[in-house]
Amino acid sequence: MNAAARVKELKEQLAHHDHRYYTLDSPEISDASYDALMRELKKLEAEHPGLVTPDSPTQRVSGTPLDKFEKVTHRQQMMSLANALDEQEFIDFDERVRKGLGADAVDYTCEPKMDGLAIELVYEAGDFVQGSTRGDGVIGEDVTVNLRTVKNLPLKLTGEGLPRLLEVRGEVFIRKGDFTRMNERLVAQGEEPFVNPRNSAAGSLRQLDPKITAARPLSLFVYEVGVVDGKRFASHRQKLEWMKEVGLPVNPRRYDTQGVAGVKEAWEDLLRQRHELPYEIDGLVVKVDDLDARARLGQVSRSPRWAVAWKFPPEEMEATVEDIQVQVGRTGAITPVAWLEPVFVGGVTVSRATLHNEQELRRKDVRIGDQVFVRRAGDVIPEIVKVITSKRTGKEREFVFPTECPICGSKVKKEEDGAIARCTGKHCPAKLAGRIRHFATRTAMDIEGLGEKLCEALVDSGKVKTVADLFSLEVGELMTLERMGEKSAQNLVDAIARSKATTLRRFIYALGIPEVGEATAKALAEQFRDVKKLMAASIEDLQAVRDVGPEMANAIHGYFEDPDNRAVVEALLGAGVNPEPPEAPAAGTFTGKTVVLTGTLASMSREAAKEEIERRGGKVSGSVSKKTDFVVAGEEAGSKLKKAQELGVKVLTEAEFQALLS
Ligand code: IVH
């Protein structure tokens, strides 16, 4: 074969594998084989420069830094979407649509609202020739060279009879996993991490040096077409399917629905899955499916009448820092906390946000009086993302980190890496209150009604000196506490008594042994089956337990060496606490098997899938190795799926997994 033919073949093969890898998330060859093809192409191109074409996969990064971006006038305006902020606003939208069309029920196609940056791509007879930002909708900026570096953007479309001119619209974004890895890399290099995926995607695309953009893990989804010459579509769904066919990355997550009820179901479903999706979204885009109907509805100012963005509750909001105080946790760790003017974020009202530790506080430079962005995503603790420095007035005050514990006055000692500062007081009431609170928590002893404030009151009044003292509390003495009536005192005493019948895993977790979380507590309970045996275990015995490493084994051993801790456990058992050992695991479908979950499962959450596997005797692991028995691959499975294929590990589709469960 001559060089020209081989180059053509290599280009086609590499484009095919890029598509399999970046768009379909289903690679056919290993990284090494891919690299070999790429090397061969580079070598041939170096020997025959005349064979280098712009659509070659070697040319994704090309050109020198620009002085500025050229302006691009969009052939057709890039519109923006009107928002629906609640159900009523969506009902109103639907009513306008139905009225406009004289229809009873409308077919809607719903898509996740990607939280990225809108772009337009122009293809001529299948070749990618230009890409631009949305700009003001009429004029954008030419970011062609930067867009070429986006790995799942096809430089050439596939198939016959491609339109002479095709404009597609979509969104450039950064996946959550890529974002975390990128930030870890930046921090390791001593650079400032990015605040969120959206900002970093926008910033990356608008780099004048395409090499910088190429180093950023940008992704693309397309969702609309603009001008198209030589192709007609009847519906949005048809258009999406066609874009997929010619190799463009279309989000596989889509709801084909009808009417308000159908859309509402889709909205609720997507909201439930929001945090499990591999990218950030801020709502559901609802579009009239029929394109003739769209034409009849038209647009108002810059938004179409045929689509709306039904937003999710915001996860980031502006707030004022009214004060900064420190909290002392059960391990003595001192955490600075920002007290905020209450804001509604992530679906709840938030008035405090963690600042994690002194380093974080300094890095973010949060001051009392600052305007900040607060974020609360899912069940995670609200945190401050960034100070809005442009809103500083000069009246803000810096927080002085204490050198003494604000509760007991003992010295504060910083750990070696400098991140965590701890109170050194052995009898610090804050630590004790924290330990009691942890003991009572839902996933530990589950003592209803024993909240933070009450724990503090019990410690301050001297009624409780160790968690074992809880079991001798009486109604009468509880009633001497502030705001404690007879009824609530009785309820608390009952709740404490009920907690005596518990499981060994809960009991071990409740003790608050350093390093021991719920999973380790479970493993320890299964291994030792009796707390006395756990107390007597040597470091070697402990290390033999699944997932227990040397550091953790030392921590557990050290905990039980302390006579005070042993006395507390004895006192708890003496008070009638009766931790039930776990049932011997029943033989099940997954007995003795290690399973890795990857991608998004449509039918259940990852947590639920994990529980199902564990109930059937299996173990769920986070990474794929030769020891993995199965990989369950959901939608958009990525590198783990690839690794499984490389190692020859059995891959189950969601349907196959479901079949094994039932
Ligand atoms: S369609 C006229 N679909 O939301 C309709 N937009 O204000 C054009 N967006 O600028 C947009 N996900 O950046 C559409 N699935 C989706 C989208 C989406 C995110 C963004 C887009 C646009 C903004 C609307």
XYZ file of C-alpha atoms and ligand atoms in Angstrom:
686
model
C 0.000 0.000 0.000
C 1.331 3.451 -0.813
C 1.745 6.170 1.809
C -1.287 8.195 0.686
C -3.603 5.208 0.946
C -2.212 4.183 4.317
C -2.554 7.727 5.681
C -6.175 7.793 4.535
C -6.817 4.436 6.169
C -5.153 5.476 9.436
C -7.122 8.708 9.595
C -10.358 6.815 9.147
C -9.413 4.238 11.736
C -8.374 6.834 14.299
C -11.519 8.890 13.738
C -13.552 5.713 14.209
C -11.779 4.893 17.484
C -12.106 8.481 18.739
C -15.826 8.189 18.159
C -16.027 4.823 19.925
C -14.040 6.160 22.857
C -15.225 9.721 23.363
C -18.762 9.670 22.038
C -20.029 6.110 22.449
C -17.902 5.401 25.549
C -17.310 1.973 24.170
C -13.774 1.545 22.866
C -12.819 -1.395 20.700
C -9.057 -1.250 21.115
C -6.607 -0.631 23.929
C -4.828 2.663 24.530
C -1.591 1.050 23.424
C -3.012 -0.042 20.061
C -4.506 3.403 19.588
C -1.154 5.029 20.324
C 0.535 2.742 17.816
C -1.843 3.836 15.054
C -1.336 7.481 15.993
C 2.446 7.105 15.952
C 2.376 5.475 12.555
C 0.248 8.303 11.174
C 2.518 10.968 12.658
C 5.544 9.274 11.167
C 4.012 9.039 7.692
C 2.864 12.643 7.837
C 6.331 13.772 8.855
C 7.784 11.925 5.872
C 5.094 13.213 3.494
C 4.030 16.697 4.646
C 1.843 16.997 1.565
C -0.481 14.379 3.032
C -1.326 16.392 6.137
C -4.951 17.578 6.017
C -6.910 19.631 8.546
C -9.190 16.695 9.378
C -6.261 14.550 10.441
C -6.427 13.498 14.104
C -2.831 14.692 14.448
C -4.048 18.228 13.763
C -6.342 18.718 16.746
C -3.788 21.003 18.300
C -2.400 23.278 15.668
C -1.462 26.856 15.131
C 0.205 29.440 17.284
C -1.432 31.596 19.933
C -3.839 34.216 18.608
C -3.754 37.940 19.406
C -7.501 38.039 19.583
C -10.547 36.107 18.398
C -12.113 37.072 15.084
C -15.811 37.926 15.128
C -18.309 35.555 13.527
C -21.813 36.570 12.515
C -24.194 33.643 13.025
C -26.200 32.883 9.886
C -29.193 32.292 12.110
C -29.561 33.895 15.509
C -28.532 31.712 18.454
C -31.468 32.105 20.776
C -31.606 31.672 24.510
C -34.246 29.897 26.515
C -36.952 31.315 28.719
C -36.922 29.827 32.229
C -39.669 28.158 34.220
C -38.724 28.413 37.880
C -41.493 26.233 39.242
C -44.268 23.912 38.183
C -46.803 26.703 37.716
C -44.512 28.503 35.305
C -44.201 25.319 33.301
C -47.990 24.846 33.297
C -48.285 28.407 31.959
C -45.761 27.639 29.222
C -47.660 24.526 28.194
C -50.908 26.470 28.104
C -49.410 29.093 25.794
C -48.098 26.357 23.516
C -51.426 24.547 23.383
C -53.264 27.765 22.682
C -50.800 28.737 19.975
C -51.200 25.386 18.255
C -54.865 24.789 19.031
C -53.881 21.374 20.372
C -54.995 19.366 23.410
C -51.751 17.659 24.304
C -48.320 18.388 22.971
C -45.416 16.011 22.336
C -42.338 17.279 24.107
C -38.760 16.128 23.935
C -36.893 16.802 27.147
C -33.136 16.973 27.561
C -30.829 17.743 30.460
C -29.904 21.420 30.539
C -26.142 21.247 30.296
C -24.344 23.768 32.461
C -21.590 24.736 30.071
C -20.993 27.097 27.227
C -23.140 27.305 24.076
C -21.283 26.947 20.791
C -21.982 26.612 17.089
C -20.178 24.261 14.714
C -20.190 24.597 10.938
C -19.680 21.562 8.697
C -19.288 21.774 4.925
C -19.958 18.494 3.142
C -19.122 16.777 6.403
C -15.891 18.655 7.176
C -15.637 20.733 10.349
C -14.729 24.208 9.090
C -15.643 26.674 11.813
C -16.725 26.878 15.414
C -17.830 29.865 17.418
C -19.140 30.961 20.778
C -22.692 32.196 21.145
C -21.617 35.740 21.971
C -24.684 37.972 22.018
C -26.572 35.503 19.827
C -25.903 37.459 16.656
C -22.134 37.847 16.735
C -19.829 35.391 18.452
C -16.120 34.673 18.520
C -14.243 32.324 16.224
C -12.842 29.572 18.456
C -12.301 27.011 15.688
C -8.747 26.079 16.677
C -9.779 25.586 20.281
C -12.832 23.527 19.401
C -10.675 21.245 17.265
C -8.953 20.154 20.485
C -12.251 18.895 21.960
C -11.734 15.163 21.713
C -15.299 14.086 21.006
C -15.900 16.739 18.357
C -15.806 14.929 15.002
C -13.542 16.699 12.502
C -15.347 14.776 9.773
C -18.896 13.471 9.739
C -19.685 9.989 8.491
C -22.273 8.716 6.031
C -23.540 9.471 2.543
C -25.234 12.581 1.195
C -24.072 14.945 3.927
C -25.463 18.497 3.683
C -23.330 21.020 1.799
C -23.732 23.312 4.762
C -24.689 22.268 8.270
C -24.723 24.316 11.441
C -25.081 22.474 14.698
C -25.499 23.960 18.139
C -24.435 22.430 21.371
C -22.684 22.832 24.641
C -19.046 22.520 25.653
C -18.576 21.367 29.240
C -16.234 19.522 31.558
C -17.267 16.243 33.139
C -17.222 16.145 36.936
C -14.581 13.407 37.085
C -12.343 15.211 34.584
C -12.801 18.409 36.560
C -11.712 16.812 39.825
C -8.671 15.217 38.196
C -7.725 18.480 36.503
C -7.959 20.374 39.785
C -5.917 17.745 41.611
C -3.246 18.144 38.959
C -3.313 21.928 39.270
C -3.042 21.838 43.062
C -0.172 19.331 42.829
C 1.617 21.791 40.552
C 1.055 24.529 43.103
C -1.515 26.304 40.939
C -4.935 27.670 41.791
C -7.752 25.145 41.203
C -10.863 26.137 39.239
C -14.031 27.038 41.064
C -16.496 24.898 39.100
C -16.742 22.933 35.842
C -18.757 25.608 34.077
C -16.313 28.424 34.672
C -13.343 26.312 33.760
C -15.009 25.147 30.523
C -15.784 28.722 29.544
C -12.303 29.913 30.471
C -10.650 27.044 28.630
C -12.497 27.604 25.393
C -11.591 31.268 25.350
C -7.834 30.723 25.591
C -5.816 32.421 22.899
C -3.269 29.604 22.999
C -4.898 26.398 21.709
C -2.268 24.315 23.503
C -3.767 25.408 26.810
C -7.243 24.476 25.628
C -5.956 21.108 24.427
C -4.709 20.342 27.936
C -8.194 20.904 29.382
C -10.589 17.948 29.340
C -13.443 19.552 27.391
C -16.443 17.552 26.177
C -19.250 18.311 23.780
C -22.924 17.484 23.337
C -24.958 18.819 20.415
C -28.706 19.438 20.676
C -29.928 21.616 17.789
C -29.247 22.451 14.167
C -29.151 25.932 12.692
C -28.997 26.437 8.936
C -28.928 23.172 7.054
C -28.703 22.957 3.339
C -29.970 19.807 1.672
C -31.665 17.978 4.526
C -35.108 18.254 6.121
C -36.364 16.978 9.444
C -39.933 16.523 10.613
C -39.249 16.298 14.325
C -36.642 17.100 16.925
C -36.202 13.433 17.757
C -35.509 12.639 14.130
C -32.955 15.429 14.049
C -31.188 14.113 17.178
C -31.124 10.580 15.774
C -29.665 11.808 12.517
C -26.959 13.823 14.281
C -26.035 10.697 16.200
C -25.879 8.696 12.965
C -23.412 11.059 11.320
C -21.153 10.795 14.355
C -22.024 13.882 16.389
C -22.127 13.441 20.186
C -25.763 13.573 21.291
C -26.652 13.167 24.958
C -28.112 9.643 25.291
C -30.311 10.887 28.124
C -33.580 12.097 26.663
C -37.258 11.895 27.566
C -39.924 11.614 24.869
C -43.019 12.745 26.715
C -46.476 14.243 26.374
C -48.196 17.052 28.210
C -47.575 18.517 31.644
C -47.812 15.177 33.465
C -45.220 13.529 31.252
C -42.810 16.415 31.518
C -43.226 16.625 35.265
C -42.325 12.971 35.587
C -39.215 13.545 33.467
C -38.240 16.609 35.532
C -38.569 14.693 38.793
C -36.675 11.726 37.429
C -33.801 13.854 36.204
C -33.664 15.812 39.460
C -33.347 12.539 41.387
C -30.417 11.525 39.225
C -28.780 14.929 39.136
C -25.872 14.091 41.385
C -25.161 10.748 39.837
C -24.791 12.160 36.338
C -21.191 12.576 35.178
C -21.744 16.251 34.284
C -23.436 19.272 35.837
C -26.932 20.242 34.814
C -29.218 22.965 36.059
C -32.595 21.885 34.763
C -34.628 20.171 32.086
C -34.950 21.700 28.603
C -38.435 21.026 27.270
C -38.874 21.342 23.506
C -41.890 20.990 21.235
C -41.004 17.952 19.155
C -42.837 18.732 15.922
C -40.834 21.153 13.796
C -43.808 22.531 11.848
C -45.428 23.339 15.164
C -42.243 25.138 16.189
C -42.369 27.258 13.046
C -45.979 28.193 13.775
C -45.142 29.207 17.337
C -42.189 31.411 16.388
C -40.221 33.465 18.870
C -40.490 36.436 21.220
C -37.484 38.732 21.314
C -34.527 36.351 21.737
C -36.291 33.211 22.929
C -38.333 30.628 21.043
C -41.963 30.119 22.075
C -41.497 26.371 21.564
C -38.981 25.643 24.299
C -38.391 26.388 27.947
C -35.751 25.581 30.559
C -37.514 24.204 33.636
C -34.833 24.883 36.185
C -33.772 22.874 39.208
C -33.316 24.562 42.574
C -30.038 26.488 42.387
C -27.020 24.895 44.051
C -24.957 28.014 44.121
C -26.130 31.333 45.535
C -24.740 34.614 46.691
C -24.648 35.212 50.444
C -23.149 37.514 53.073
C -20.709 36.227 55.676
C -21.938 37.676 58.960
C -19.351 36.012 61.148
C -16.688 33.331 61.232
C -16.455 31.016 64.223
C -14.735 27.748 64.921
C -16.332 24.435 65.828
C -14.559 21.713 67.776
C -15.421 18.212 66.593
C -15.327 14.871 68.372
C -11.724 14.262 67.354
C -10.767 17.755 68.471
C -10.470 18.965 64.877
C -11.096 22.690 64.729
C -13.218 23.725 61.773
C -13.823 27.338 60.825
C -17.464 27.899 59.925
C -18.976 30.893 58.155
C -22.236 32.200 59.587
C -24.336 33.461 56.724
C -27.346 35.595 56.241
C -29.817 32.767 55.411
C -30.080 31.867 51.707
C -32.145 29.309 49.804
C -29.701 27.007 48.041
C -29.764 23.354 46.970
C -33.428 23.190 47.974
C -32.994 24.257 51.635
C -32.309 27.379 53.679
C -28.674 27.550 54.642
C -27.193 29.743 57.367
C -23.792 28.154 57.902
C -21.099 26.943 55.544
C -17.958 25.050 56.351
C -14.569 26.502 55.563
C -12.941 23.100 56.208
C -9.673 24.250 57.786
C -7.341 27.177 58.192
C -5.523 26.538 54.901
C -8.798 26.582 52.994
C -9.857 29.718 54.808
C -6.609 31.444 53.833
C -6.612 30.133 50.281
C -10.125 31.385 49.668
C -9.379 34.493 51.730
C -12.841 34.633 53.253
C -13.383 37.627 55.542
C -16.200 38.662 57.842
C -18.533 40.888 55.832
C -17.649 39.331 52.466
C -20.119 38.556 49.705
C -19.544 34.942 48.669
C -20.909 32.135 46.500
C -22.309 29.329 48.620
C -22.798 25.876 47.214
C -24.885 22.997 48.473
C -25.120 20.016 46.152
C -27.147 17.005 47.258
C -26.659 16.046 50.860
C -23.200 17.517 51.158
C -22.420 20.178 53.733
C -22.799 23.700 52.336
C -19.494 25.311 51.460
C -18.118 28.599 50.280
C -16.955 28.384 46.709
C -15.503 31.812 46.207
C -15.419 35.340 47.538
C -16.845 37.974 45.220
C -13.870 40.277 45.654
C -15.325 42.917 43.351
C -17.972 43.539 46.023
C -15.485 44.288 48.795
C -15.914 47.649 50.444
C -12.789 47.639 52.612
C -14.832 47.139 55.774
C -14.339 43.351 55.778
C -12.410 41.864 58.704
C -9.920 39.027 58.577
C -10.519 36.142 60.947
C -7.827 35.349 63.483
C -7.452 31.605 63.868
C -7.355 30.662 67.571
C -4.223 29.183 69.147
C -6.258 27.968 72.109
C -9.409 25.875 72.070
C -12.361 28.282 72.427
C -14.206 25.695 74.509
C -11.656 24.340 77.009
C -8.712 26.705 76.584
C -6.193 23.932 75.815
C -3.476 24.521 73.242
C -4.355 24.013 69.604
C -1.880 21.839 67.783
C -1.483 21.654 64.020
C -0.922 18.305 62.364
C 2.235 17.762 60.357
C 0.719 18.572 56.965
C -0.646 21.781 58.501
C -4.203 21.188 57.309
C -5.891 20.103 60.505
C -5.624 21.906 63.828
C -6.771 20.029 66.912
C -7.630 20.839 70.477
C -5.177 18.941 72.695
C -7.405 18.944 75.789
C -8.116 15.414 76.938
C -11.338 16.425 78.664
C -12.567 19.071 76.250
C -16.365 19.262 76.594
C -16.746 19.967 72.884
C -15.038 16.698 72.000
C -17.217 14.811 74.443
C -20.381 16.436 73.107
C -19.240 15.526 69.589
C -18.632 11.923 70.620
C -22.090 11.672 72.168
C -23.690 13.170 69.090
C -21.844 10.674 66.908
C -22.856 7.817 69.203
C -26.514 8.801 68.834
C -26.472 9.381 65.107
C -28.928 7.560 62.851
C -26.388 5.181 61.326
C -24.833 4.473 64.763
C -27.017 3.834 67.845
C -29.904 5.779 66.312
C -31.118 7.571 69.452
C -33.936 9.800 68.309
C -34.057 13.293 69.766
C -30.448 13.431 70.948
C -29.279 16.346 68.813
C -26.290 18.664 68.936
C -27.735 21.183 71.397
C -28.919 18.530 73.821
C -25.531 16.781 73.763
C -23.888 20.077 74.695
C -26.380 20.635 77.491
C -25.813 17.151 78.901
C -22.066 17.712 78.936
C -22.243 21.255 80.329
C -24.529 20.181 83.167
C -22.063 17.425 84.055
C -24.724 14.758 83.734
C -22.851 12.833 81.058
C -19.104 12.216 81.265
C -18.918 9.246 78.903
C -21.420 7.809 76.438
C -22.129 5.046 78.952
C -23.661 7.614 81.318
C -26.530 8.070 78.845
C -27.971 4.764 79.979
C -28.437 5.830 83.592
C -30.158 9.160 82.831
C -33.504 9.593 84.559
C -36.554 11.597 83.559
C -36.400 13.775 86.662
C -32.843 14.937 86.189
C -33.352 15.548 82.477
C -36.245 17.848 83.349
C -33.821 20.181 85.117
C -32.325 21.016 81.700
C -33.547 24.096 79.922
C -36.520 23.615 77.594
C -36.956 19.984 78.625
C -40.473 19.030 79.607
C -41.566 15.745 81.111
C -42.777 14.361 77.806
C -39.565 14.973 75.893
C -37.486 13.739 78.841
C -39.494 10.515 78.892
C -39.171 10.171 75.102
C -35.417 10.522 75.342
C -35.091 7.978 78.137
C -37.221 5.563 76.068
C -35.166 6.175 72.932
C -31.942 5.514 74.830
C -33.386 2.296 76.262
C -34.536 1.154 72.815
C -31.054 1.652 71.410
C -29.700 -1.110 73.654
C -30.890 -3.681 71.150
C -28.493 -2.885 68.360
C -26.199 -4.571 65.902
C -22.489 -5.084 66.328
C -21.675 -3.011 63.250
C -23.669 -0.060 64.559
C -22.087 -0.426 67.974
C -18.530 -0.483 66.621
C -19.243 2.506 64.417
C -20.862 4.367 67.328
C -17.702 4.107 69.448
C -16.077 6.625 67.138
C -12.767 4.785 66.805
C -10.413 6.961 64.733
C -10.435 5.992 61.021
C -13.351 3.585 61.437
C -16.287 4.509 59.216
C -19.433 2.534 58.553
C -17.852 0.202 56.007
C -14.939 -0.715 58.267
C -17.272 -1.194 61.223
C -19.229 -3.653 59.118
C -16.096 -5.543 58.086
C -14.909 -5.695 61.715
C -18.293 -6.941 62.907
C -18.301 -9.675 60.279
C -14.782 -10.757 61.109
C -14.857 -10.731 64.938
C -18.597 -11.207 65.607
C -18.066 -10.195 69.253
C -16.827 -6.900 70.655
C -14.674 -8.682 73.273
C -12.813 -10.462 70.487
C -12.313 -7.176 68.678
C -10.899 -5.619 71.871
C -8.424 -8.489 72.165
C -7.328 -8.435 68.508
C -3.656 -7.929 67.678
C -2.468 -5.581 64.952
C -1.939 -8.615 62.696
C -5.473 -9.886 63.343
C -6.815 -6.476 62.446
C -4.811 -6.196 59.266
C -6.238 -9.493 58.104
C -9.655 -7.833 57.853
C -10.728 -6.801 54.365
C -9.833 -3.175 53.582
C -7.993 -2.604 56.872
C -4.485 -1.289 56.210
C -1.579 -0.845 58.655
C -2.547 2.707 59.624
C -6.117 1.790 60.414
C -5.063 -1.375 62.261
C -2.800 0.750 64.450
C -5.540 3.257 65.125
C -8.008 0.555 66.171
C -5.436 -1.223 68.316
C -4.392 2.054 69.939
C -7.996 2.876 70.726
C -8.551 -0.368 72.626
C -5.239 -0.070 74.432
C -6.492 3.041 76.209
C -7.962 1.906 79.559
C -10.546 4.720 79.456
C -11.926 3.430 76.180
C -12.024 -0.155 77.442
C -13.860 1.035 80.543
C -16.492 2.781 78.409
C -17.118 -0.362 76.347
C -17.386 -2.472 79.527
C -19.770 0.056 81.051
C -21.944 0.049 77.934
C -22.195 -3.739 77.963
C -22.817 -3.608 81.716
C -25.677 -1.154 81.140
C -27.380 -3.737 78.957
C -26.303 -2.672 75.500
C -26.528 -5.851 73.491
C -24.863 -5.737 70.074
C -26.155 -8.518 67.862
C -23.507 -10.130 65.611
C -24.289 -10.149 61.882
C -26.014 -13.103 60.307
C -23.658 -15.379 58.454
C -23.957 -14.233 54.844
C -26.433 -16.320 52.893
C -25.202 -17.869 49.690
C -26.423 -15.742 46.811
C -25.942 -14.909 43.174
C -22.844 -12.853 43.891
C -21.341 -14.882 46.738
C -17.623 -14.301 46.862
C -17.696 -12.157 43.726
C -16.209 -8.705 43.309
C -18.284 -6.346 41.219
C -17.477 -2.881 39.880
C -20.283 -0.464 38.988
C -19.590 2.122 36.323
C -21.632 4.628 34.367
C -25.166 5.642 35.264
C -27.795 2.983 35.825
C -31.217 3.976 34.557
C -33.262 1.737 36.839
C -31.645 2.286 40.242
C -29.142 4.414 42.093
C -25.608 3.212 42.579
C -26.250 2.875 46.325
C -29.218 0.610 45.687
C -27.251 -1.515 43.218
C -24.486 -1.884 45.792
C -26.948 -3.018 48.442
C -28.490 -5.581 46.091
C -25.075 -7.040 45.332
C -24.034 -7.115 48.983
C -27.284 -8.763 49.974
C -26.433 -11.525 47.545
C -23.026 -12.059 49.096
C -20.953 -9.942 46.722
C -18.552 -7.111 47.282
C -18.531 -3.847 45.371
C -15.178 -2.347 44.556
C -14.258 1.015 43.091
C -11.636 -0.062 40.613
C -11.238 -2.742 37.994
C -8.450 -5.269 38.301
C -7.786 -8.861 37.281
C -9.571 -9.906 40.477
C -12.825 -8.254 39.395
C -15.497 -10.799 38.503
C -18.027 -8.476 36.851
C -18.266 -4.914 35.662
C -21.811 -3.584 35.456
C -21.743 -0.890 32.776
C -24.502 1.710 32.805
C -24.958 4.619 30.491
C -21.832 6.588 29.685
C -19.502 4.092 31.237
C -15.972 5.250 30.544
C -12.482 4.242 31.544
C -13.512 1.412 33.878
C -15.413 -0.270 31.081
C -12.406 0.114 28.853
C -10.131 -1.399 31.472
C -12.518 -4.340 31.911
C -12.445 -4.988 28.185
C -8.665 -4.835 28.178
C -8.387 -7.266 31.068
C -11.064 -9.545 29.678
C -13.335 -9.049 32.721
C -16.960 -10.036 32.154
C -19.092 -6.948 31.434
C -22.794 -6.944 32.248
C -25.249 -4.536 30.670
C -27.864 -3.080 32.965
C -30.444 -5.514 31.581
C -28.185 -8.513 32.237
C -27.515 -7.257 35.743
C -31.257 -6.873 36.365
C -31.803 -10.415 35.142
C -29.245 -11.733 37.645
C -30.923 -9.851 40.468
C -34.380 -11.178 39.788
S -31.543 24.489 23.062
C -33.414 28.067 21.307
N -30.851 22.480 24.590
O -29.154 26.848 27.605
C -32.902 26.866 21.926
N -29.992 24.626 25.112
O -30.591 29.885 27.439
C -31.452 26.888 21.977
N -28.481 24.658 27.015
O -27.647 29.058 25.427
C -30.899 26.116 23.040
N -28.573 22.517 27.446
O -26.263 27.109 26.291
C -30.740 23.798 24.368
N -30.288 20.599 25.812
C -30.178 21.912 25.599
C -29.370 22.750 26.389
C -29.309 24.107 26.120
C -28.046 23.679 27.806
C -28.083 26.070 27.185
C -27.565 26.731 25.955
C -28.383 27.958 25.762
C -29.024 28.133 27.082
C -30.412 28.684 26.922
